[in-house]
Amino acid sequence: MELIVQLFSHLLILSRQVIFSVVGLVMIIIGGVEFTSYTSILQSWWNPFYLFHWQDILLKNSTSFLLGLVGMTLSVTVLLAQLNWIIFQKRL
């Protein structure tokens, strides 16, 4: 019974880390898509008012992109550490 409880708790932790990793990946994708679409040369060429907001848009989207990248990196690191710990426990 104790083994089942331990296995369930490990699966719960792993599923949480997988969810965090997926959310981080989605943030990276959204940040990258917004970054490339908002900073295209074509949009700034045909809309002169767009040039005034270019730096704000660049800063906002690069920040969301970097936050997503950091969040996903941390989640994947914790996920790999948890997997390593489970494998190590099975060897004992």
Backbone as a chain_set.jsonl record, in Angstrom:
{"seq": "MELIVQLFSHLLILSRQVIFSVVGLVMIIIGGVEFTSYTSILQSWWNPFYLFHWQDILLKNSTSFLLGLVGMTLSVTVLLAQLNWIIFQKRL", "coords": {"N": [[0.823, -1.198, 0.0], [1.945, 1.214, 0.766], [3.802, 1.546, -1.244], [2.172, 2.034, -3.445], [1.073, 4.499, -2.731], [3.394, 6.079, -2.713], [4.126, 5.86, -5.409], [1.917, 7.075, -6.615], [2.17, 9.681, -5.591], [4.598, 10.441, -6.756], [3.875, 10.348, -9.46], [1.998, 12.374, -9.483], [3.589, 14.624, -8.92], [5.279, 14.526, -11.158], [3.406, 14.878, -13.227], [2.575, 17.462, -12.685], [4.941, 18.871, -13.188], [5.223, 18.332, -15.903], [3.015, 19.694, -16.889], [3.765, 22.33, -16.193], [6.0, 22.553, -17.854], [4.835, 22.359, -20.392], [3.2, 24.632, -20.354], [5.199, 26.584, -20.196], [6.42, 26.142, -22.685], [4.323, 26.837, -24.411], [4.117, 29.543, -23.759], [6.569, 30.41, -24.762], [6.197, 29.915, -27.502], [3.98, 31.577, -28.081], [5.061, 34.078, -27.361], [7.172, 34.193, -29.215], [5.783, 34.155, -31.671], [4.238, 36.509, -31.452], [6.329, 38.311, -31.236], [7.651, 38.094, -33.744], [5.571, 38.773, -35.475], [4.784, 41.357, -34.713], [7.017, 42.9, -35.081], [7.596, 43.061, -37.736], [9.052, 44.266, -40.736], [7.476, 45.081, -42.818], [4.991, 45.843, -41.683], [5.745, 48.092, -40.178], [6.527, 49.698, -42.232], [4.276, 50.42, -43.824], [2.668, 51.688, -41.983], [3.109, 54.569, -40.476], [2.692, 55.468, -37.841], [3.116, 53.248, -36.408], [5.798, 52.986, -35.939], [6.394, 54.469, -33.678], [5.567, 52.907, -31.583], [7.121, 50.723, -31.704], [9.403, 50.068, -30.094], [8.219, 49.673, -27.561], [6.556, 47.475, -28.068], [8.449, 45.6, -28.841], [9.923, 45.336, -26.452], [7.937, 44.38, -24.664], [7.129, 41.896, -25.821], [9.538, 40.506, -26.063], [10.131, 40.253, -23.402], [8.038, 38.58, -22.462], [8.662, 36.345, -23.955], [11.222, 35.676, -22.944], [10.58, 35.194, -20.238], [8.919, 32.964, -20.527], [10.809, 31.175, -21.579], [12.635, 30.952, -19.425], [10.909, 29.921, -17.452], [10.177, 27.453, -18.624], [12.673, 26.209, -18.788], [13.364, 25.941, -16.066], [11.26, 24.255, -15.253], [11.707, 21.947, -16.801], [14.2, 21.226, -15.806], [13.59, 20.602, -13.119], [11.831, 18.499, -13.611], [13.538, 16.6, -14.833], [15.285, 16.16, -12.693], [13.499, 15.024, -10.872], [12.765, 12.671, -12.244], [15.273, 11.432, -12.302], [15.625, 11.025, -9.56], [13.561, 9.198, -9.03], [14.408, 7.005, -10.569], [16.819, 6.476, -9.274], [15.84, 5.732, -6.742], [14.557, 3.348, -7.374], [16.688, 1.711, -7.912], [17.79, 1.248, -5.443]], "CA": [[0.0, 0.0, 0.0], [2.842, 2.369, 0.823], [4.41, 1.68, -2.569], [1.172, 2.652, -4.319], [0.985, 5.906, -2.343], [4.612, 6.736, -3.203], [4.042, 5.933, -6.864], [0.919, 8.093, -6.936], [2.717, 11.016, -5.306], [5.596, 10.736, -7.791], [3.16, 10.641, -10.699], [1.386, 13.692, -9.317], [4.659, 15.615, -9.067], [5.713, 14.515, -12.554], [2.375, 15.482, -14.077], [2.624, 18.911, -12.449], [6.1, 19.41, -13.896], [4.938, 18.28, -17.335], [2.101, 20.81, -17.165], [4.556, 23.556, -16.164], [6.842, 22.583, -19.05], [3.98, 22.651, -21.546], [2.817, 26.044, -20.253], [6.38, 27.351, -20.581], [6.594, 26.016, -24.129], [3.278, 27.645, -25.044], [4.505, 30.949, -23.587], [7.652, 30.686, -25.707], [5.63, 29.961, -28.853], [3.173, 32.799, -28.202], [5.982, 35.21, -27.36], [7.897, 34.211, -30.485], [4.87, 34.542, -32.754], [3.942, 37.938, -31.299], [7.564, 39.051, -31.502], [7.914, 38.16, -35.181], [4.504, 39.446, -36.218], [4.711, 42.776, -34.383], [8.225, 43.632, -35.454], [7.911, 42.889, -39.152], [9.415, 45.506, -41.43], [6.361, 45.467, -43.678], [3.993, 46.576, -40.897], [6.255, 49.413, -39.821], [6.696, 50.481, -43.449], [3.028, 51.011, -44.31], [1.991, 52.418, -40.916], [4.14, 55.398, -39.836], [2.459, 55.568, -36.403], [3.589, 52.002, -35.805], [7.204, 53.142, -35.559], [6.493, 55.028, -32.332], [5.288, 51.849, -30.61], [7.96, 49.567, -32.008], [10.242, 49.706, -28.948], [7.36, 49.136, -26.506], [6.12, 46.138, -28.469], [9.632, 44.745, -28.785], [10.236, 45.081, -25.049], [6.882, 43.561, -24.061], [7.117, 40.538, -26.342], [10.783, 39.825, -25.723], [10.037, 39.913, -21.983], [7.206, 37.384, -22.316], [9.426, 35.244, -24.532], [12.273, 35.288, -22.0], [9.949, 34.595, -19.064], [8.518, 31.615, -20.916], [12.015, 30.366, -21.706], [13.143, 30.675, -18.079], [9.96, 29.02, -16.795], [10.28, 26.11, -19.183], [13.969, 25.653, -18.398], [13.263, 25.506, -14.671], [10.354, 23.115, -15.164], [12.375, 20.769, -17.353], [15.255, 20.853, -14.861], [12.96, 19.923, -11.985], [11.305, 17.238, -14.124], [14.653, 15.665, -14.986], [15.754, 15.806, -11.353], [12.514, 14.112, -10.291], [12.936, 11.382, -12.923], [16.527, 10.865, -11.826], [15.403, 10.582, -8.19], [12.746, 7.979, -9.082], [15.271, 5.924, -11.065], [17.763, 6.172, -8.202], [15.113, 5.025, -5.69], [14.275, 1.986, -7.837], [17.933, 0.935, -7.856], [18.05, 0.894, -4.047]], "C": [[0.867, 1.262, 0.0], [3.495, 2.624, -0.53], [3.447, 2.367, -3.534], [1.045, 4.145, -4.012], [2.206, 6.674, -2.842], [4.567, 6.911, -4.718], [3.048, 7.015, -7.294], [1.454, 9.502, -6.686], [3.777, 11.407, -6.33], [4.915, 11.084, -9.115], [2.488, 12.01, -10.642], [2.414, 14.806, -9.507], [5.123, 15.69, -10.518], [4.677, 15.167, -13.462], [2.351, 16.998, -13.899], [3.799, 19.533, -13.208], [5.901, 19.378, -15.404], [4.011, 19.426, -17.724], [2.866, 22.128, -17.17], [5.43, 23.672, -17.411], [6.028, 22.931, -20.286], [3.55, 24.119, -21.534], [3.996, 26.94, -20.644], [6.615, 27.318, -22.079], [5.563, 26.854, -24.878], [3.608, 29.129, -24.916], [5.617, 31.328, -24.555], [7.103, 30.82, -27.124], [4.828, 31.243, -29.055], [4.071, 34.037, -28.239], [6.743, 35.325, -28.666], [7.027, 34.651, -31.643], [4.533, 36.026, -32.667], [5.166, 38.778, -31.642], [7.786, 39.203, -32.998], [6.817, 38.896, -35.925], [4.484, 40.948, -35.945], [5.935, 43.558, -34.844], [8.571, 43.468, -36.927], [8.153, 44.247, -39.805], [8.248, 46.003, -42.273], [5.314, 46.267, -42.908], [4.489, 47.974, -40.553], [6.427, 50.294, -41.061], [5.394, 51.164, -43.866], [2.28, 51.794, -43.236], [3.02, 53.27, -40.176], [3.948, 55.543, -38.327], [2.964, 54.333, -35.663], [5.025, 52.139, -35.303], [7.359, 53.678, -34.142], [6.324, 53.954, -31.258], [6.221, 50.652, -30.769], [8.782, 49.126, -30.805], [9.421, 49.127, -27.805], [6.94, 47.705, -26.819], [7.285, 45.163, -28.399], [9.966, 44.373, -27.348], [9.218, 44.143, -24.416], [6.982, 42.11, -24.52], [8.414, 39.802, -26.062], [10.783, 39.444, -24.249], [9.188, 38.671, -21.783], [7.92, 36.164, -22.873], [10.486, 34.749, -23.553], [11.701, 34.666, -20.732], [9.481, 33.175, -19.359], [9.709, 30.683, -21.02], [12.583, 29.99, -20.344], [12.222, 29.706, -17.349], [10.054, 27.607, -17.315], [11.598, 25.456, -18.797], [13.941, 25.153, -16.962], [12.372, 24.28, -14.533], [11.006, 21.842, -15.684], [13.486, 20.3, -16.423], [14.683, 20.099, -13.668], [12.398, 18.574, -12.417], [12.406, 16.201, -14.274], [15.223, 15.24, -13.636], [14.801, 14.822, -10.689], [12.614, 12.731, -10.929], [14.201, 10.68, -12.452], [16.365, 10.318, -10.417], [14.583, 9.295, -8.163], [13.584, 6.801, -9.552], [16.26, 5.505, -9.992], [17.082, 5.387, -7.084], [14.809, 3.585, -6.092], [15.522, 1.113, -7.773], [18.257, 0.498, -6.438], [17.161, -0.198, -3.648]], "O": [[0.559, 2.243, -0.676], [3.715, 3.771, -0.918], [3.865, 3.19, -4.348], [0.923, 4.961, -4.926], [2.075, 7.793, -3.338], [4.919, 7.966, -5.245], [3.313, 7.776, -8.225], [1.214, 10.41, -7.481], [3.852, 12.568, -6.732], [5.336, 12.01, -9.809], [2.423, 12.717, -11.648], [2.143, 15.805, -10.172], [5.336, 16.779, -11.051], [5.03, 15.923, -14.367], [2.132, 17.733, -14.862], [3.66, 20.602, -13.803], [6.349, 20.28, -16.112], [4.198, 20.056, -18.766], [2.649, 22.962, -18.049], [5.584, 24.761, -17.963], [6.475, 23.707, -21.131], [3.537, 24.773, -22.577], [3.814, 27.937, -21.342], [6.967, 28.333, -22.682], [5.892, 27.506, -25.869], [3.402, 29.893, -25.86], [5.618, 32.429, -25.106], [7.492, 31.725, -27.863], [4.974, 31.918, -30.074], [3.863, 34.937, -29.053], [6.941, 36.428, -29.175], [7.462, 35.423, -32.498], [4.538, 36.727, -33.679], [5.047, 39.833, -32.266], [8.075, 40.299, -33.479], [7.096, 39.579, -36.911], [4.198, 41.734, -36.848], [5.866, 44.78, -34.978], [9.71, 43.708, -37.327], [7.522, 45.243, -39.452], [8.056, 47.209, -42.424], [4.8, 47.262, -43.419], [3.727, 48.937, -40.631], [6.467, 51.519, -40.941], [5.396, 52.342, -44.221], [1.331, 52.507, -43.562], [3.742, 52.748, -39.326], [4.924, 55.722, -37.6], [3.206, 54.367, -34.457], [5.415, 51.473, -34.343], [8.347, 53.377, -33.472], [6.867, 54.073, -30.16], [6.106, 49.673, -30.032], [8.855, 47.931, -30.518], [9.866, 48.19, -27.143], [6.964, 46.834, -25.95], [7.124, 44.029, -27.948], [10.261, 43.213, -27.061], [9.593, 43.209, -23.708], [6.926, 41.195, -23.699], [8.397, 38.591, -25.844], [11.367, 38.427, -23.875], [9.568, 37.789, -21.013], [7.797, 35.068, -22.326], [10.634, 33.544, -23.353], [12.27, 33.711, -20.203], [9.634, 32.284, -18.524], [9.636, 29.528, -20.6], [12.97, 28.841, -20.128], [12.693, 28.772, -16.699], [10.014, 26.655, -16.535], [11.629, 24.259, -18.508], [14.437, 24.064, -16.671], [12.693, 23.363, -13.777], [10.873, 20.779, -15.077], [13.692, 19.096, -16.268], [15.229, 19.076, -13.254], [12.48, 17.604, -11.664], [12.229, 15.047, -13.884], [15.601, 14.082, -13.46], [15.24, 13.889, -10.016], [12.554, 11.722, -10.226], [14.198, 9.469, -12.23], [16.908, 9.259, -10.102], [14.867, 8.397, -7.37], [13.482, 5.709, -8.992], [16.517, 4.314, -9.814], [17.683, 4.465, -6.531], [14.803, 2.694, -5.242], [15.418, -0.101, -7.597], [18.927, -0.515, -6.243], [17.215, -0.652, -2.505]]}, "num_chains": 1, "name": "protein.A"}
